mmCIF file of C-alpha atoms in Angstrom:
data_model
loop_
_atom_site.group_PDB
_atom_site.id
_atom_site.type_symbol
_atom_site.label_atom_id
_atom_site.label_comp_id
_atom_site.label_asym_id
_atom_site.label_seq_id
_atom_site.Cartn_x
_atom_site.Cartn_y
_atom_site.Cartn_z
ATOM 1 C CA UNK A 1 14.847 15.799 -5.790
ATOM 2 C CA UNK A 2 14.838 12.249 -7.893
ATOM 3 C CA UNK A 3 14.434 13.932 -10.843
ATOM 4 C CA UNK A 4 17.481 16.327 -10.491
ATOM 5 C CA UNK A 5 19.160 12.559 -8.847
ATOM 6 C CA UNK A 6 18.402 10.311 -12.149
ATOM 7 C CA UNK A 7 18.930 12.850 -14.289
ATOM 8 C CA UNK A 8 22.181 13.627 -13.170
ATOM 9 C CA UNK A 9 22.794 9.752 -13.207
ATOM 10 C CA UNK A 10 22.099 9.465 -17.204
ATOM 11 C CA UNK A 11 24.013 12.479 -17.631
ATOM 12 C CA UNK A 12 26.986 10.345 -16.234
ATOM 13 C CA UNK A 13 26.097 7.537 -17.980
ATOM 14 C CA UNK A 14 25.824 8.587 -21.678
ATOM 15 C CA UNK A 15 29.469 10.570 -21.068
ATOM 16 C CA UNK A 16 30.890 7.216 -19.729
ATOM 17 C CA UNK A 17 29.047 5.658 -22.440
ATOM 18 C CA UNK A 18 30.942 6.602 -25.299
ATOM 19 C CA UNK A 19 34.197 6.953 -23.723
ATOM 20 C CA UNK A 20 33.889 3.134 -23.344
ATOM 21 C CA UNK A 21 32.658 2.713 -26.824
ATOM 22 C CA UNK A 22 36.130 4.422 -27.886
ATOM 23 C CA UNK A 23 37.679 2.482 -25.774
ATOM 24 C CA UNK A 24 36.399 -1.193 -26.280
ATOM 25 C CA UNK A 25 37.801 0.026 -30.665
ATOM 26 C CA UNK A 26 41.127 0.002 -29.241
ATOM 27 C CA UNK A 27 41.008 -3.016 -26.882
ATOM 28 C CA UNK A 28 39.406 -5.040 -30.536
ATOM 29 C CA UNK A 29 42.157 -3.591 -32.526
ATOM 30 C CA UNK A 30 44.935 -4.384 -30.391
ATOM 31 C CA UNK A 31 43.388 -7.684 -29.991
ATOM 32 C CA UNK A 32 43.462 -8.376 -33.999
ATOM 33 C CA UNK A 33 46.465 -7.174 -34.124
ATOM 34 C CA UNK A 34 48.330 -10.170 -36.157
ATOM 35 C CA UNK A 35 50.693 -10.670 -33.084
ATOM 36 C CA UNK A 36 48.035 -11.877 -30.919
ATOM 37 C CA UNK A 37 47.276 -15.558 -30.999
ATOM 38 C CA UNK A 38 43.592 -15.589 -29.162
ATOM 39 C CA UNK A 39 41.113 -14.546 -31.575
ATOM 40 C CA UNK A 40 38.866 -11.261 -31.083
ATOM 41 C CA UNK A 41 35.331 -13.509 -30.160
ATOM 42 C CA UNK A 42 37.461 -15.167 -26.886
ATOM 43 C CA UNK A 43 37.712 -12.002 -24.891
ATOM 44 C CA UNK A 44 35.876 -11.955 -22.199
ATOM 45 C CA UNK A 45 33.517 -8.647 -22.316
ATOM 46 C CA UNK A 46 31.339 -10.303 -19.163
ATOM 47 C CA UNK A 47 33.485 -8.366 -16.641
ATOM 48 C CA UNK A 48 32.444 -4.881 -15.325
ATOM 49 C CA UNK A 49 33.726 -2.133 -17.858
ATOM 50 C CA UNK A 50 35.701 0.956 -16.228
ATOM 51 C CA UNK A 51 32.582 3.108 -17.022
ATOM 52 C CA UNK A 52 29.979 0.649 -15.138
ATOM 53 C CA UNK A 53 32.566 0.714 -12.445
ATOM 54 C CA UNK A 54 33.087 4.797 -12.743
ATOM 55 C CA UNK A 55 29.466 4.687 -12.575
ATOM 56 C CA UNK A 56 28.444 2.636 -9.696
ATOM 57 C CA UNK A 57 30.717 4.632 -7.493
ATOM 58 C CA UNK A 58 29.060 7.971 -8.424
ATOM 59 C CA UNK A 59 25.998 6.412 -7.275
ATOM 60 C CA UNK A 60 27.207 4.974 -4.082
ATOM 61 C CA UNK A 61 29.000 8.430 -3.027
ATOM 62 C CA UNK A 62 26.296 10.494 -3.980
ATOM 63 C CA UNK A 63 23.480 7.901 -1.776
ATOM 64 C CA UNK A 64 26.168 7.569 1.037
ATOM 65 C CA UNK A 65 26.679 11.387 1.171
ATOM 66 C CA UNK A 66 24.200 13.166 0.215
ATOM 67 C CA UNK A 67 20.407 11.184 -0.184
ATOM 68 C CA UNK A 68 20.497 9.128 2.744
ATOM 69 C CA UNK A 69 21.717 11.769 5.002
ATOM 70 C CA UNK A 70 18.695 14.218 3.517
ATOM 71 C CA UNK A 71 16.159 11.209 3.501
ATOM 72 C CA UNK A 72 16.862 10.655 7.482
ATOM 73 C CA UNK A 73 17.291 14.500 8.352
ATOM 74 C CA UNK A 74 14.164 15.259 6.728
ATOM 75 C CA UNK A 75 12.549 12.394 8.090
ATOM 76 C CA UNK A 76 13.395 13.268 11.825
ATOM 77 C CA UNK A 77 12.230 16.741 10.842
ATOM 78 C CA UNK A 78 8.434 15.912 9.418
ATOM 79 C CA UNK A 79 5.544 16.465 11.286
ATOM 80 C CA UNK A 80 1.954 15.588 10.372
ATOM 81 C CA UNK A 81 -0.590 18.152 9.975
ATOM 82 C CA UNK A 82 -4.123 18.432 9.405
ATOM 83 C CA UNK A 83 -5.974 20.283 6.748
ATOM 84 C CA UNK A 84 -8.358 23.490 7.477
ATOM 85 C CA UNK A 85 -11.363 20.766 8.039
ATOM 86 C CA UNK A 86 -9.516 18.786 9.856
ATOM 87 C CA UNK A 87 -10.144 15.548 7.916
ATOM 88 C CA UNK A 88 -6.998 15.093 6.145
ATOM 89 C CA UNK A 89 -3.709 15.012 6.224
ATOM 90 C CA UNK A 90 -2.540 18.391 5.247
ATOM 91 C CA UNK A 91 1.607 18.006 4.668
ATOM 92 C CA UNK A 92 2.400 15.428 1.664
ATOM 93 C CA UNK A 93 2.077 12.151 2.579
ATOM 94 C CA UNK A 94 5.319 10.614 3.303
ATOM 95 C CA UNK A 95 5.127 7.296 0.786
ATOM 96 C CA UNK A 96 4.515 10.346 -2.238
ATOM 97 C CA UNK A 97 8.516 11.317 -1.519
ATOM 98 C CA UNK A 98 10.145 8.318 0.294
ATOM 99 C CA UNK A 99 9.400 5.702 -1.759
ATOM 100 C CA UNK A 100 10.568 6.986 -5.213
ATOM 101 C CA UNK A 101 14.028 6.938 -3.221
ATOM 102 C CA UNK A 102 13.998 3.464 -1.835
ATOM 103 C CA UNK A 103 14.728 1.172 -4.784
ATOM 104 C CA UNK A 104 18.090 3.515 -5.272
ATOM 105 C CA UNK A 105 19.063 2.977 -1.836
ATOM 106 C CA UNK A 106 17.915 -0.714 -1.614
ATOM 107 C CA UNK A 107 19.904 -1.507 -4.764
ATOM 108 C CA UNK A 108 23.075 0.040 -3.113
ATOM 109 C CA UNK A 109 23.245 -1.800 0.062
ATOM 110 C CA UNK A 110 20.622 -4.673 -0.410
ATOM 111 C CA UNK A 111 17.736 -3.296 1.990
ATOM 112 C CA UNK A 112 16.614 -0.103 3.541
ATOM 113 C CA UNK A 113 19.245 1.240 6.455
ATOM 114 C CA UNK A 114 17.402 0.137 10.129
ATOM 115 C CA UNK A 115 17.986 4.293 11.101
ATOM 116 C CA UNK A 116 15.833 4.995 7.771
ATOM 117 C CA UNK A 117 12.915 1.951 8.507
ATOM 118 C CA UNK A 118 13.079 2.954 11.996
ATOM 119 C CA UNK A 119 11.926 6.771 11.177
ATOM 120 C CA UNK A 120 9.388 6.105 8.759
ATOM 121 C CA UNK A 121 8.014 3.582 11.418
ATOM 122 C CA UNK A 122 8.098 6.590 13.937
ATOM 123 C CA UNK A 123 6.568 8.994 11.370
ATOM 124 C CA UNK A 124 3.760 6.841 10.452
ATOM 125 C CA UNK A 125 2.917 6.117 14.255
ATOM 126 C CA UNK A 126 3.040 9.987 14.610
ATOM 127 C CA UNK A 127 0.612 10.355 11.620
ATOM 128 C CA UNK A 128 -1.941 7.698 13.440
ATOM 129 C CA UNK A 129 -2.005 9.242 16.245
ATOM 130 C CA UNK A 130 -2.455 12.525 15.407
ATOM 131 C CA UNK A 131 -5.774 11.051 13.595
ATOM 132 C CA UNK A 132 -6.784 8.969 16.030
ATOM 133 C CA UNK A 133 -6.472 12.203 18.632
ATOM 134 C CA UNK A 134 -8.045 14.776 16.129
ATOM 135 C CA UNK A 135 -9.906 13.493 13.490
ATOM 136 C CA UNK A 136 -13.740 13.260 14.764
ATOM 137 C CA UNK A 137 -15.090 12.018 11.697
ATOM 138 C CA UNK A 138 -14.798 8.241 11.937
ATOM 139 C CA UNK A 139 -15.103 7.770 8.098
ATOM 140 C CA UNK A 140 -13.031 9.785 7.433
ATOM 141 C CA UNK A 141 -10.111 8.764 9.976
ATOM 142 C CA UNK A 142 -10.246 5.366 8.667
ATOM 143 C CA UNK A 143 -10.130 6.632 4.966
ATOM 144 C CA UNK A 144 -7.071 8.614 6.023
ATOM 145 C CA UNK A 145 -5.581 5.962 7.854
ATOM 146 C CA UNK A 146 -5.791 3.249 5.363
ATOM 147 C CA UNK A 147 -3.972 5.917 3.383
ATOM 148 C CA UNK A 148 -1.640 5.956 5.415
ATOM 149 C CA UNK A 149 -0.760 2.086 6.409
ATOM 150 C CA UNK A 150 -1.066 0.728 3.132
ATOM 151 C CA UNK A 151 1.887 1.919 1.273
ATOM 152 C CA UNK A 152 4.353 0.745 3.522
ATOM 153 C CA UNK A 153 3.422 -2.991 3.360
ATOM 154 C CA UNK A 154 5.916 -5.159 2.420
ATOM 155 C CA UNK A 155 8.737 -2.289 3.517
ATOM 156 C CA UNK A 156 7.784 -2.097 7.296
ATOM 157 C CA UNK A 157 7.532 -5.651 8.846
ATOM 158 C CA UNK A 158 3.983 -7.086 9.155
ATOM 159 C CA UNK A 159 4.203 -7.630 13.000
ATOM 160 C CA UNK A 160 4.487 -3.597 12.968
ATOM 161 C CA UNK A 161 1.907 -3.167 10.445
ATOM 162 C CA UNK A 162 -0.518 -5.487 12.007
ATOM 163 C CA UNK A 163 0.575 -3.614 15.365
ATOM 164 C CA UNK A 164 -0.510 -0.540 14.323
ATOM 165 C CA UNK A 165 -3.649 -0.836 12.741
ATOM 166 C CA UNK A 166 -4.286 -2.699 15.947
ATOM 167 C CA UNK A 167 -3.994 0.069 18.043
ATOM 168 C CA UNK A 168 -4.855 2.891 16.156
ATOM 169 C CA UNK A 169 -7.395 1.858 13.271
ATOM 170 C CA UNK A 170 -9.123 -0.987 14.575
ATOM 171 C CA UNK A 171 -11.436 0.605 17.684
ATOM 172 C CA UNK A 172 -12.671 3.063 15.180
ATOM 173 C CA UNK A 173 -12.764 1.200 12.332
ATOM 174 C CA UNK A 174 -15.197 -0.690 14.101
ATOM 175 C CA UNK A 175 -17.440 1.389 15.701
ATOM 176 C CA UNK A 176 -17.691 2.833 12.036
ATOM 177 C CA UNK A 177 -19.034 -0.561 10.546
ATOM 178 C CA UNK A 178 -21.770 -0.583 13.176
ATOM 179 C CA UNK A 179 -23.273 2.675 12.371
ATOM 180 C CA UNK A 180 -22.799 2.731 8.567
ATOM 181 C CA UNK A 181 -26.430 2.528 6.345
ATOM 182 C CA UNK A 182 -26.001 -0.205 4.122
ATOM 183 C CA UNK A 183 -28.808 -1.016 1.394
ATOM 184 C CA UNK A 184 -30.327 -4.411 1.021
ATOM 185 C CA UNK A 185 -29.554 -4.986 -2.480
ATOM 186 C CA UNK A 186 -25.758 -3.933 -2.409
ATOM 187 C CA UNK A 187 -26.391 -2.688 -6.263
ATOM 188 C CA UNK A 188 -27.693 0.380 -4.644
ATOM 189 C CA UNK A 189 -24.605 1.776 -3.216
ATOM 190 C CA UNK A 190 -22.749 0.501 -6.396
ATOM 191 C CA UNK A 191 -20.795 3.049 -8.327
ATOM 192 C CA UNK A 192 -21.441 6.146 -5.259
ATOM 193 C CA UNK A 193 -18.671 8.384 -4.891
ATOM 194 C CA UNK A 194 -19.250 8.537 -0.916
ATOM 195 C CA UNK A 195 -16.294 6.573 0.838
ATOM 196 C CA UNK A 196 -18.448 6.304 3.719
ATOM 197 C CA UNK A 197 -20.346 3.753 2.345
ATOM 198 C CA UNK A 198 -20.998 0.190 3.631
ATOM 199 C CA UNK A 199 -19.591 -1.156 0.725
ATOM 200 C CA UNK A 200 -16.288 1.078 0.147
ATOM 201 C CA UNK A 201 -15.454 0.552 3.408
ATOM 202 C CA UNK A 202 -16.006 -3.074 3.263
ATOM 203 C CA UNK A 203 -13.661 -2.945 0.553
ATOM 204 C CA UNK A 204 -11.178 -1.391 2.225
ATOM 205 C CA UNK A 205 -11.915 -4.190 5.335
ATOM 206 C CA UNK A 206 -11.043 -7.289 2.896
ATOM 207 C CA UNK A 207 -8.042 -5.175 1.277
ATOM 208 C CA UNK A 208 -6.169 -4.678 4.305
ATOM 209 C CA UNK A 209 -7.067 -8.472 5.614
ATOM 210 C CA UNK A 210 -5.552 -9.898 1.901
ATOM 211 C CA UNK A 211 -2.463 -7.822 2.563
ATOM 212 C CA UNK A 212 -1.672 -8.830 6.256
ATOM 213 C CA UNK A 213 -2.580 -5.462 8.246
ATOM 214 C CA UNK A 214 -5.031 -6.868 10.376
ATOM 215 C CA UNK A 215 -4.196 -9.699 11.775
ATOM 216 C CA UNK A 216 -6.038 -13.169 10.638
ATOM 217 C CA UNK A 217 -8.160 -13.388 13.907
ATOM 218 C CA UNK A 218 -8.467 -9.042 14.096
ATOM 219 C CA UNK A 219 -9.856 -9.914 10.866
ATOM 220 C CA UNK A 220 -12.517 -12.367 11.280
ATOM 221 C CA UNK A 221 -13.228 -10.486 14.630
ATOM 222 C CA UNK A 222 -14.037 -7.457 12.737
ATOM 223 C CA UNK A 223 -16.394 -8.832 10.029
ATOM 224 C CA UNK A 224 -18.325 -11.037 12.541
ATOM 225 C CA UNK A 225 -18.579 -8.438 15.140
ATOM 226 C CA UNK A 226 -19.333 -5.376 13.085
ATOM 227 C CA UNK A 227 -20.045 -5.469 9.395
ATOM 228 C CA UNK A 228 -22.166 -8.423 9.743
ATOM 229 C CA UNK A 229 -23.771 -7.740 12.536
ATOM 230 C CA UNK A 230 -24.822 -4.393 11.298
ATOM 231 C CA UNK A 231 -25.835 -6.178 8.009
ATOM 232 C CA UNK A 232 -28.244 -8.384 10.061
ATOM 233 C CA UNK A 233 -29.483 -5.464 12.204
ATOM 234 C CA UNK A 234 -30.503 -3.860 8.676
ATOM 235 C CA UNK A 235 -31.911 -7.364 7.181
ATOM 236 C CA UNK A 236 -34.214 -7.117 10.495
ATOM 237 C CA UNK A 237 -35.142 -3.425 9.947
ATOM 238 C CA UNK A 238 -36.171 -4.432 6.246
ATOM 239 C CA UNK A 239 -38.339 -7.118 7.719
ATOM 240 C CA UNK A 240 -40.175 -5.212 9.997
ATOM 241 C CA UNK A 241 -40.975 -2.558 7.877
ATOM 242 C CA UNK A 242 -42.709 -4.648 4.777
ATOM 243 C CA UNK A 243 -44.402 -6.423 7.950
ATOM 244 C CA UNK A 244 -45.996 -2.605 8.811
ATOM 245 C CA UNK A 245 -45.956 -1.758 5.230
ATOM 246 C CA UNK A 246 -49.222 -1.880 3.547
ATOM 247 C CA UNK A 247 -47.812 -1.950 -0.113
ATOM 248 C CA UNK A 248 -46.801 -5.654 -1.270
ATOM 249 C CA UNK A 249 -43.498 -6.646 -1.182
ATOM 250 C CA UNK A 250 -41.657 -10.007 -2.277
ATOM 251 C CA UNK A 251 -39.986 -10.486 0.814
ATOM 252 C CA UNK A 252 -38.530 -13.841 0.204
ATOM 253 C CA UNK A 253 -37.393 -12.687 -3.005
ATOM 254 C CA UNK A 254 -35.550 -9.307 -1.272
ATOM 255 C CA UNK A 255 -33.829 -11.319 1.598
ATOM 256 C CA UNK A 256 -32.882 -13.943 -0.625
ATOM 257 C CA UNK A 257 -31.178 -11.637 -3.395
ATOM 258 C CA UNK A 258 -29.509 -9.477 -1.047
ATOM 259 C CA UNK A 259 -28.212 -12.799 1.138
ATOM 260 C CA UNK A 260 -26.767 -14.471 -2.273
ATOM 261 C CA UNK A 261 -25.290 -11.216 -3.082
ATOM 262 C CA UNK A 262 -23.401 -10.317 -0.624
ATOM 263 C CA UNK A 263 -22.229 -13.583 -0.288
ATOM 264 C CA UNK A 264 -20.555 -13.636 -3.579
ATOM 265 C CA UNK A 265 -19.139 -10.158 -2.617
ATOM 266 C CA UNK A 266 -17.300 -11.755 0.549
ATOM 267 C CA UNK A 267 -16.314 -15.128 -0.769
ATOM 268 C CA UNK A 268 -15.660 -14.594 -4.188
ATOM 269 C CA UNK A 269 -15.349 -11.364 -5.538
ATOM 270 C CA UNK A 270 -14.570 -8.969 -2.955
ATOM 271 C CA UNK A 271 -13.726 -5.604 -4.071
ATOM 272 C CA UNK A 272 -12.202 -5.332 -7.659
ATOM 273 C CA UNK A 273 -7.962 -6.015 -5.997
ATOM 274 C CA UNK A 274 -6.601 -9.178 -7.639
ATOM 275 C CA UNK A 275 -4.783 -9.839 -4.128
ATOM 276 C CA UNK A 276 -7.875 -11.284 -2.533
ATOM 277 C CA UNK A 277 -6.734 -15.113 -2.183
ATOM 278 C CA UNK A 278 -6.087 -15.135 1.298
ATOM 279 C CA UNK A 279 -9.168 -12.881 2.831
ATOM 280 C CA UNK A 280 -11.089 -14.645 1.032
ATOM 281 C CA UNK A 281 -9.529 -18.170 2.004
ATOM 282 C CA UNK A 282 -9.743 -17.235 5.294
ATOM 283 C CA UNK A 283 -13.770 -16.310 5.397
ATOM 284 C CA UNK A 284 -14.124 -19.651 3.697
ATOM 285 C CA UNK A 285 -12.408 -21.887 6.406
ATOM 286 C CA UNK A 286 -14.609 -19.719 8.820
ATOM 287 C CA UNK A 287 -17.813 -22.312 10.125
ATOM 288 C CA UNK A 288 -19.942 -18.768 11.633
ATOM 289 C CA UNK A 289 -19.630 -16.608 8.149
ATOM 290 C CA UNK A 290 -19.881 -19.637 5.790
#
């Protein structure tokens, strides 16, 4: 694969190497030669050498014939499948072996080829729906298909991105906000290793709003319809139980912690990404969270 690719590549290189190191002697003897009237320090050595020359077209034959060809006939060939519990994908996902490729081929012709953008848009669809059709688990769905979305940002346009999630992730995504348990003081679910917890997958939420794959208004939508709501519904439940609880409990205290709290979580330090700006920009300039 790569490996085999790059190595191959440095093999080239170090052979060209010091047949140009040979050669540049002779070009500075012939140069001082007592004959010549420009001195040794005005020749221009900015130009592409033979072997940087020698090399770039090994590079460019072997992408134009051989990895592009593979990348798209492998591409058209892959098929999703699910593991044995059927809450995962099963076959390696595809950004683990097409991306490696992609700054060799971008650096050859300035972008990925539309034929190879075009499969990997098909191939990710594929992979959606096959969860959306098969996975029952809604946690674990979503945890799947944020796997699956978020590699290609920035590669795949945004308007397909945001497309995407829209039809495939979103429904789910938030009819698994209104069910998840959440704890009142969001310290408690700190540090768990469950993904299918309120605050991992509110995490997830303000990752994929920061980096464009829900749309700004898909966004907002989602938070005020579903995490917050089901945060409210829980703030209620707490209520009502100290009010049939006989043991004494600093209610103000509770509601007041847990409000400021998750507060700071949304609007200032959501999750632990340093690509937050814009969620979080975004839930400020918003009059019903704020």
């Amino acid at each position: 694969g790569i490996s085999l690719y790059e190595t191959l590549l440095e093999v080239v290189r170090v052979q060209l190497g010091s047949t140009s190191e040979t050669n540049k002697r002779l070009e500075r003897k012939n140069v001082d030669d007592d004959m010549n009237v420009f001195p040794s320090d005005l020749v221009d050595e900015d130009h592409e050498s033979p072997a940087s020359s020698t090399l770039r077209h090994i590079k460019e034959r072997l992408l134009s014939s051989t990895v592009i060809p593979k990348l798209t006939r492998t591409l058209s060939q892959w098929k999703p499948q699910l593991n044995s519990s059927r809450t995962a994908l099963a076959t390696p996902r595809l950004d683990l072996w097409i991306l490696p490729w992609l700054p060799h081929v971008d650096a050859r012709i300035g972008g990925v080829p539309q034929d190879l953008a075009g499969d990997i848009r098909r191939r990710v669809r594929d992979t959606l729906s096959l969860l959306k059709r098969s996975v029952v688990l809604d946690d674990a769905f979503f945890n799947t298909s944020y796997q699956t979305l978020r590699p290609w940002v920035g590669l795949l346009k945004k308007e397909t991105i945001q497309d995407l999630a829209s039809k495939y992730v979103l429904p789910r995504l938030a009819n698994l906000c209104t069910v998840l348990p959440i704890a009142i003081q969001p310290e408690e679910q700190q540090g768990k290793a469950d993904t299918g917890t309120w605050v991992a997958t509110l995490d997830k939420v303000v990752d994929m709003g920061s980096l464009g794959i829900l749309s700004k208004v898909e966004y907002l939508s989602l938070l005020e319809g579903a995490l917050l709501l089901r945060w409210v519904t829980c703030i209620y439940k707490c209520v009502l139980d100290a009010a049939l609880s006989n043991e004494p409990v600093d209610l103000e205290r509770v509601l007041l912690s847990s409000y400021s709290t998750w507060k700071f979580k949304l609007l200032l330090s959501p999750s632990s990404s340093k690509m937050m700006d814009s969620s979080v920009s975004v839930l400020r300039d918003d009059e019903a969270i704020c």
